[in-house]
Amino acid sequence: MAVNTAYAGRSYAPTEPYAVGREHVREFALAVGASHPAHHDVEAARALGHPDVVAPPTFLVVVAQRAEAQLIQDAEAGIDFSRVVHADERFTHHRPVHAGDELVTVLHVDSITERAGIAMVTTRCEISDAGGMPVASVVSTLAVRGEGA
Amino acid sequence: MTRPVLDDLEVGAVVGTRTVELDRAALVRYAGASGDRNPIHWDERFAREVGLPGVIAHGMLTMGAAVTLVEDWAGDPGAVVDYGVRFTRPVPVPEQGVAVLEVTATVGAVDRDAGTVRVDLTVTVEGARVLGKAQALVRL
């Protein structure tokens, strides 16, 4: 089944809040080899002016991925995950993410283009905090190979 | 911890290098920490069935590991305000042994008015680039 290009331009309702946990920040930092003390030690983070441990720059993939599931797991969208390759990813932070943040995400499908049997699906997650202040944008492009590609 | 000073930075200067070794255990750990449980990152048979050379690293793991160099150089991980990459080549991880990422960070551009520096990352495996246009913007 081909990717449904009619999904381009679609936006979704805000997600339920995602609670950023201190242990999860530490675990994610360990998994990517981020050993800076501000990821692990609350006092080291506070010494740099942060309220709690700082999430690594790519941590928000965890949050974005949950929001993107609204599109990916929608059978009508026609995205066969076994034929997906991650093409690009970009995080733009308006402020750092810390343990204790409650994050709400609005998913946008910015574009779906097809070329030579490959569909490029670009999504954008606009992530804000409990007070509605913008925290970050996460833009991700997936390449979905068609049956013949 | 000393932090870099914007006025001291010259475009093209190397700010650091790092070698990152990824084994299968690292992929399982990243799968758990990130919630990305796609079997192409741990199931050899599945990876081959979908046309890959074998189990490959999560692109997001390569991306996340490469930028640790910039975080440490900046002296504050919160100073990395923007970070984007293209995934240009998969990173196969053998069942035994490791895949070796070689990371080099150079000053790409300095914006004194904005107080930011763009750090360009070169990430290679066996001499071939696995990330394209890997750029981190750091506020100093």
CSV table of C-alpha atoms in Angstrom, one decimal:
chain,number,residue,atom,x,y,z
A,1,MET,CA,0.0,0.0,0.0
A,2,ALA,CA,1.3,3.4,-1.0
A,3,VAL,CA,1.7,6.3,1.4
A,4,ASN,CA,-1.4,8.4,1.6
A,5,THR,CA,-0.4,11.8,0.4
A,6,ALA,CA,-3.7,13.3,1.5
A,7,TYR,CA,-2.2,13.3,5.0
A,8,ALA,CA,0.2,16.2,4.1
A,9,GLY,CA,-0.8,19.3,5.9
A,10,ARG,CA,-2.6,17.5,8.7
A,11,SER,CA,-2.2,18.6,12.3
A,12,TYR,CA,-3.2,16.6,15.4
A,13,ALA,CA,-4.7,17.5,18.8
A,14,PRO,CA,-2.2,18.1,21.6
A,15,THR,CA,-0.9,14.9,23.2
A,16,GLU,CA,-1.4,14.0,26.9
A,17,PRO,CA,1.5,15.6,28.9
A,18,TYR,CA,4.8,13.6,28.9
A,19,ALA,CA,6.6,13.7,32.3
A,20,VAL,CA,10.4,13.9,31.9
A,21,GLY,CA,11.8,11.7,34.7
A,22,ARG,CA,15.3,12.2,36.3
A,23,GLU,CA,16.2,8.5,36.0
A,24,HIS,CA,15.1,8.4,32.4
A,25,VAL,CA,17.3,11.4,31.6
A,26,ARG,CA,20.2,9.6,33.2
A,27,GLU,CA,19.4,6.3,31.4
A,28,PHE,CA,19.1,8.1,28.0
A,29,ALA,CA,22.4,10.0,28.6
A,30,LEU,CA,24.2,6.7,29.5
A,31,ALA,CA,22.8,5.1,26.3
A,32,VAL,CA,24.2,7.7,24.0
A,33,GLY,CA,27.5,8.0,26.0
A,34,ALA,CA,26.7,11.5,27.3
A,35,SER,CA,28.8,11.8,30.4
A,36,HIS,CA,28.6,15.5,31.1
A,37,PRO,CA,27.8,15.8,34.8
A,38,ALA,CA,24.7,18.1,34.1
A,39,HIS,CA,22.9,15.0,32.8
A,40,HIS,CA,23.5,13.0,35.9
A,41,ASP,CA,24.2,15.1,38.9
A,42,VAL,CA,21.5,17.5,40.1
A,43,GLU,CA,24.0,19.8,41.9
A,44,ALA,CA,26.2,20.0,38.8
A,45,ALA,CA,23.1,20.9,36.7
A,46,ARG,CA,22.1,23.6,39.3
A,47,ALA,CA,25.6,25.0,39.3
A,48,LEU,CA,25.1,25.8,35.6
A,49,GLY,CA,21.7,27.4,36.3
A,50,HIS,CA,19.4,24.5,35.5
A,51,PRO,CA,16.6,23.5,37.9
A,52,ASP,CA,17.3,19.8,37.6
A,53,VAL,CA,19.4,17.4,35.4
A,54,VAL,CA,19.5,18.5,31.7
A,55,ALA,CA,18.2,16.1,29.0
A,56,PRO,CA,20.7,15.4,26.1
A,57,PRO,CA,20.1,17.4,22.9
A,58,THR,CA,18.4,14.4,21.2
A,59,PHE,CA,16.3,13.2,24.2
A,60,LEU,CA,13.2,14.7,22.7
A,61,VAL,CA,13.2,11.9,20.1
A,62,VAL,CA,11.4,9.9,22.9
A,63,VAL,CA,8.7,12.5,23.1
A,64,ALA,CA,8.5,13.1,19.4
A,65,GLN,CA,8.3,9.4,18.5
A,66,ARG,CA,5.2,9.0,20.7
A,67,ALA,CA,3.5,11.9,19.0
A,68,GLU,CA,4.6,10.6,15.5
A,69,ALA,CA,3.0,7.2,16.3
A,70,GLN,CA,-0.4,8.9,15.7
A,71,LEU,CA,0.6,9.0,12.0
A,72,ILE,CA,2.8,6.0,11.7
A,73,GLN,CA,0.4,3.6,13.4
A,74,ASP,CA,-2.6,4.9,11.4
A,75,ALA,CA,-3.2,2.2,8.8
A,76,GLU,CA,-4.9,4.7,6.6
A,77,ALA,CA,-1.7,6.7,6.3
A,78,GLY,CA,-0.1,3.7,4.6
A,79,ILE,CA,3.3,3.9,6.2
A,80,ASP,CA,4.8,0.3,6.3
A,81,PHE,CA,7.4,0.6,9.0
A,82,SER,CA,9.4,-2.3,7.7
A,83,ARG,CA,10.1,-0.2,4.6
A,84,VAL,CA,11.0,2.9,6.4
A,85,VAL,CA,14.5,4.5,6.6
A,86,HIS,CA,15.2,7.5,8.8
A,87,ALA,CA,16.4,10.3,6.4
A,88,ASP,CA,17.0,13.3,8.6
A,89,GLU,CA,16.3,14.7,12.1
A,90,ARG,CA,16.6,18.2,13.6
A,91,PHE,CA,16.0,19.5,17.1
A,92,THR,CA,15.6,23.2,17.7
A,93,HIS,CA,15.5,24.0,21.4
A,94,HIS,CA,13.9,27.2,22.7
A,95,ARG,CA,15.1,26.2,26.1
A,96,PRO,CA,16.8,23.1,27.5
A,97,VAL,CA,14.6,20.2,28.7
A,98,HIS,CA,15.0,19.2,32.4
A,99,ALA,CA,13.8,16.5,34.6
A,100,GLY,CA,10.4,17.5,36.0
A,101,ASP,CA,9.2,19.0,32.7
A,102,GLU,CA,5.6,18.1,31.6
A,103,LEU,CA,5.7,18.3,27.8
A,104,VAL,CA,2.7,18.5,25.4
A,105,THR,CA,3.3,17.9,21.7
A,106,VAL,CA,1.3,18.9,18.6
A,107,LEU,CA,2.2,16.8,15.6
A,108,HIS,CA,2.1,18.4,12.1
A,109,VAL,CA,2.6,16.5,8.8
A,110,ASP,CA,4.5,19.1,6.9
A,111,SER,CA,4.9,17.3,3.6
A,112,ILE,CA,4.6,14.0,1.8
A,113,THR,CA,6.4,13.9,-1.5
A,114,GLU,CA,6.9,10.9,-3.8
A,115,ARG,CA,9.9,10.4,-6.2
A,116,ALA,CA,11.2,7.3,-7.9
A,117,GLY,CA,9.0,5.0,-5.8
A,118,ILE,CA,10.2,6.5,-2.5
A,119,ALA,CA,7.8,8.6,-0.3
A,120,MET,CA,9.5,11.3,1.9
A,121,VAL,CA,7.3,12.0,4.9
A,122,THR,CA,8.3,15.1,6.9
A,123,THR,CA,6.7,15.6,10.3
A,124,ARG,CA,7.2,18.4,12.8
A,125,CYS,CA,6.5,18.1,16.5
A,126,GLU,CA,5.9,21.4,18.3
A,127,ILE,CA,6.6,20.7,22.0
A,128,SER,CA,5.6,23.1,24.8
A,129,ASP,CA,5.6,23.0,28.6
A,130,ALA,CA,2.8,22.8,31.1
A,131,GLY,CA,2.4,26.6,31.0
A,132,GLY,CA,2.1,26.5,27.2
A,133,MET,CA,5.5,28.0,26.6
A,134,PRO,CA,7.4,26.6,23.5
A,135,VAL,CA,10.2,24.3,24.4
A,136,ALA,CA,11.4,22.8,21.1
A,137,SER,CA,10.6,21.8,17.6
A,138,VAL,CA,11.5,18.4,16.3
A,139,VAL,CA,11.5,17.9,12.5
A,140,SER,CA,11.9,14.4,11.1
A,141,THR,CA,11.9,13.0,7.6
A,142,LEU,CA,11.2,9.3,6.9
A,143,ALA,CA,11.9,7.7,3.5
A,144,VAL,CA,9.4,5.0,2.8
A,145,ARG,CA,10.3,2.6,0.0
A,146,GLY,CA,7.5,1.5,-2.3
A,147,GLU,CA,6.8,-2.1,-3.3
A,148,GLY,CA,9.1,-1.9,-6.3
A,149,ALA,CA,11.8,0.3,-4.9
B,1,MET,CA,34.7,24.0,34.1
B,2,THR,CA,36.0,26.5,31.5
B,3,ARG,CA,33.8,27.3,28.6
B,4,PRO,CA,34.9,28.4,25.1
B,5,VAL,CA,35.0,32.1,24.3
B,6,LEU,CA,33.3,33.2,21.1
B,7,ASP,CA,36.0,35.8,20.2
B,8,ASP,CA,38.7,33.1,20.4
B,9,LEU,CA,37.0,30.8,17.8
B,10,GLU,CA,38.2,30.6,14.2
B,11,VAL,CA,36.2,29.1,11.4
B,12,GLY,CA,37.7,25.8,10.4
B,13,ALA,CA,39.4,25.1,13.7
B,14,VAL,CA,39.0,21.6,15.1
B,15,VAL,CA,37.5,21.8,18.5
B,16,GLY,CA,37.7,18.1,19.3
B,17,THR,CA,37.7,14.5,18.2
B,18,ARG,CA,36.1,11.4,19.7
B,19,THR,CA,36.0,7.7,19.0
B,20,VAL,CA,32.8,5.9,19.8
B,21,GLU,CA,32.5,2.1,19.8
B,22,LEU,CA,29.1,0.5,19.4
B,23,ASP,CA,28.4,-3.1,20.1
B,24,ARG,CA,25.1,-5.0,20.1
B,25,ALA,CA,24.7,-4.4,23.8
B,26,ALA,CA,24.8,-0.7,23.1
B,27,LEU,CA,22.0,-1.0,20.6
B,28,VAL,CA,19.8,-2.9,23.1
B,29,ARG,CA,20.5,-0.3,25.7
B,30,TYR,CA,19.6,2.5,23.4
B,31,ALA,CA,16.4,0.6,22.3
B,32,GLY,CA,15.4,0.5,25.9
B,33,ALA,CA,16.3,4.0,26.8
B,34,SER,CA,14.7,5.6,23.7
B,35,GLY,CA,11.7,3.3,23.2
B,36,ASP,CA,12.8,2.6,19.6
B,37,ARG,CA,12.3,-1.2,19.5
B,38,ASN,CA,12.5,-1.6,15.7
B,39,PRO,CA,13.9,-5.2,15.2
B,40,ILE,CA,16.3,-4.0,12.6
B,41,HIS,CA,18.5,-2.9,15.5
B,42,TRP,CA,18.6,-6.3,17.3
B,43,ASP,CA,17.2,-9.1,15.1
B,44,GLU,CA,19.7,-10.2,12.4
B,45,ARG,CA,17.2,-12.3,10.5
B,46,PHE,CA,14.6,-9.5,10.4
B,47,ALA,CA,17.2,-7.0,9.3
B,48,ARG,CA,18.2,-9.2,6.4
B,49,GLU,CA,14.6,-9.9,5.4
B,50,VAL,CA,14.0,-6.2,4.9
B,51,GLY,CA,17.1,-5.9,2.7
B,52,LEU,CA,19.7,-4.6,5.2
B,53,PRO,CA,23.3,-6.0,5.4
B,54,GLY,CA,22.5,-7.1,9.0
B,55,VAL,CA,21.7,-5.4,12.3
B,56,ILE,CA,22.4,-1.7,12.1
B,57,ALA,CA,22.7,1.0,14.7
B,58,HIS,CA,19.8,3.4,15.4
B,59,GLY,CA,20.5,6.5,13.4
B,60,MET,CA,19.4,8.4,16.4
B,61,LEU,CA,22.1,6.6,18.5
B,62,THR,CA,24.8,7.8,16.1
B,63,MET,CA,23.3,11.3,16.2
B,64,GLY,CA,23.1,11.3,20.0
B,65,ALA,CA,26.6,9.9,20.5
B,66,ALA,CA,28.3,12.3,18.0
B,67,VAL,CA,27.0,15.4,19.8
B,68,THR,CA,28.4,14.4,23.2
B,69,LEU,CA,31.7,15.9,22.0
B,70,VAL,CA,30.0,19.3,21.4
B,71,GLU,CA,28.2,19.2,24.8
B,72,ASP,CA,31.5,18.6,26.6
B,73,TRP,CA,33.3,21.2,24.6
B,74,ALA,CA,30.5,23.8,25.3
B,75,GLY,CA,30.7,23.1,29.0
B,76,ASP,CA,26.9,23.0,29.3
B,77,PRO,CA,24.7,20.5,27.4
B,78,GLY,CA,21.9,23.1,27.6
B,79,ALA,CA,24.0,25.4,25.3
B,80,VAL,CA,23.3,23.2,22.3
B,81,VAL,CA,20.3,25.0,21.0
B,82,ASP,CA,19.9,23.4,17.6
B,83,TYR,CA,21.1,20.1,16.2
B,84,GLY,CA,20.3,18.5,12.9
B,85,VAL,CA,21.7,15.6,10.7
B,86,ARG,CA,21.0,13.7,7.6
B,87,PHE,CA,21.4,9.9,7.8
B,88,THR,CA,23.5,9.1,4.7
B,89,ARG,CA,24.7,5.5,5.3
B,90,PRO,CA,23.6,2.8,7.7
B,91,VAL,CA,26.1,1.7,10.5
B,92,PRO,CA,26.2,-2.2,10.6
B,93,VAL,CA,27.1,-3.5,14.0
B,94,PRO,CA,28.6,-7.0,14.0
B,95,GLU,CA,27.4,-9.8,16.3
B,96,GLN,CA,30.9,-9.9,17.8
B,97,GLY,CA,33.1,-6.9,18.2
B,98,VAL,CA,32.2,-3.3,17.5
B,99,ALA,CA,31.4,-0.6,14.9
B,100,VAL,CA,33.8,2.3,15.4
B,101,LEU,CA,32.5,5.9,14.8
B,102,GLU,CA,35.2,8.5,14.3
B,103,VAL,CA,33.8,12.0,15.2
B,104,THR,CA,35.5,15.3,14.4
B,105,ALA,CA,34.0,18.7,15.4
B,106,THR,CA,35.1,21.9,13.7
B,107,VAL,CA,34.0,25.5,13.9
B,108,GLY,CA,31.6,26.0,11.0
B,109,ALA,CA,30.5,29.6,11.6
B,110,VAL,CA,30.6,32.2,14.3
B,111,ASP,CA,27.8,34.7,14.8
B,112,ARG,CA,29.1,37.3,17.3
B,113,ASP,CA,25.8,39.3,17.3
B,114,ALA,CA,23.7,36.3,18.2
B,115,GLY,CA,26.4,34.9,20.5
B,116,THR,CA,26.4,31.5,18.8
B,117,VAL,CA,28.8,29.2,17.1
B,118,ARG,CA,27.9,26.5,14.5
B,119,VAL,CA,29.9,23.4,15.1
B,120,ASP,CA,30.1,21.0,12.1
B,121,LEU,CA,30.5,17.3,12.9
B,122,THR,CA,32.1,14.8,10.6
B,123,VAL,CA,31.2,11.2,11.5
B,124,THR,CA,32.8,8.3,9.7
B,125,VAL,CA,32.8,4.5,9.9
B,126,GLU,CA,35.7,2.8,8.2
B,127,GLY,CA,36.4,6.1,6.4
B,128,ALA,CA,32.9,6.6,5.0
B,129,ARG,CA,30.6,9.4,6.2
B,130,VAL,CA,27.5,8.1,7.9
B,131,LEU,CA,26.0,11.5,8.7
B,132,GLY,CA,25.5,14.4,6.4
B,133,LYS,CA,25.2,18.1,7.2
B,134,ALA,CA,25.6,17.3,10.9
B,135,GLN,CA,25.5,20.8,12.5
B,136,ALA,CA,25.1,21.9,16.1
B,137,LEU,CA,24.4,25.5,17.1
B,138,VAL,CA,25.9,26.4,20.4
B,139,ARG,CA,25.1,29.5,22.4
B,140,LEU,CA,28.1,30.8,24.3
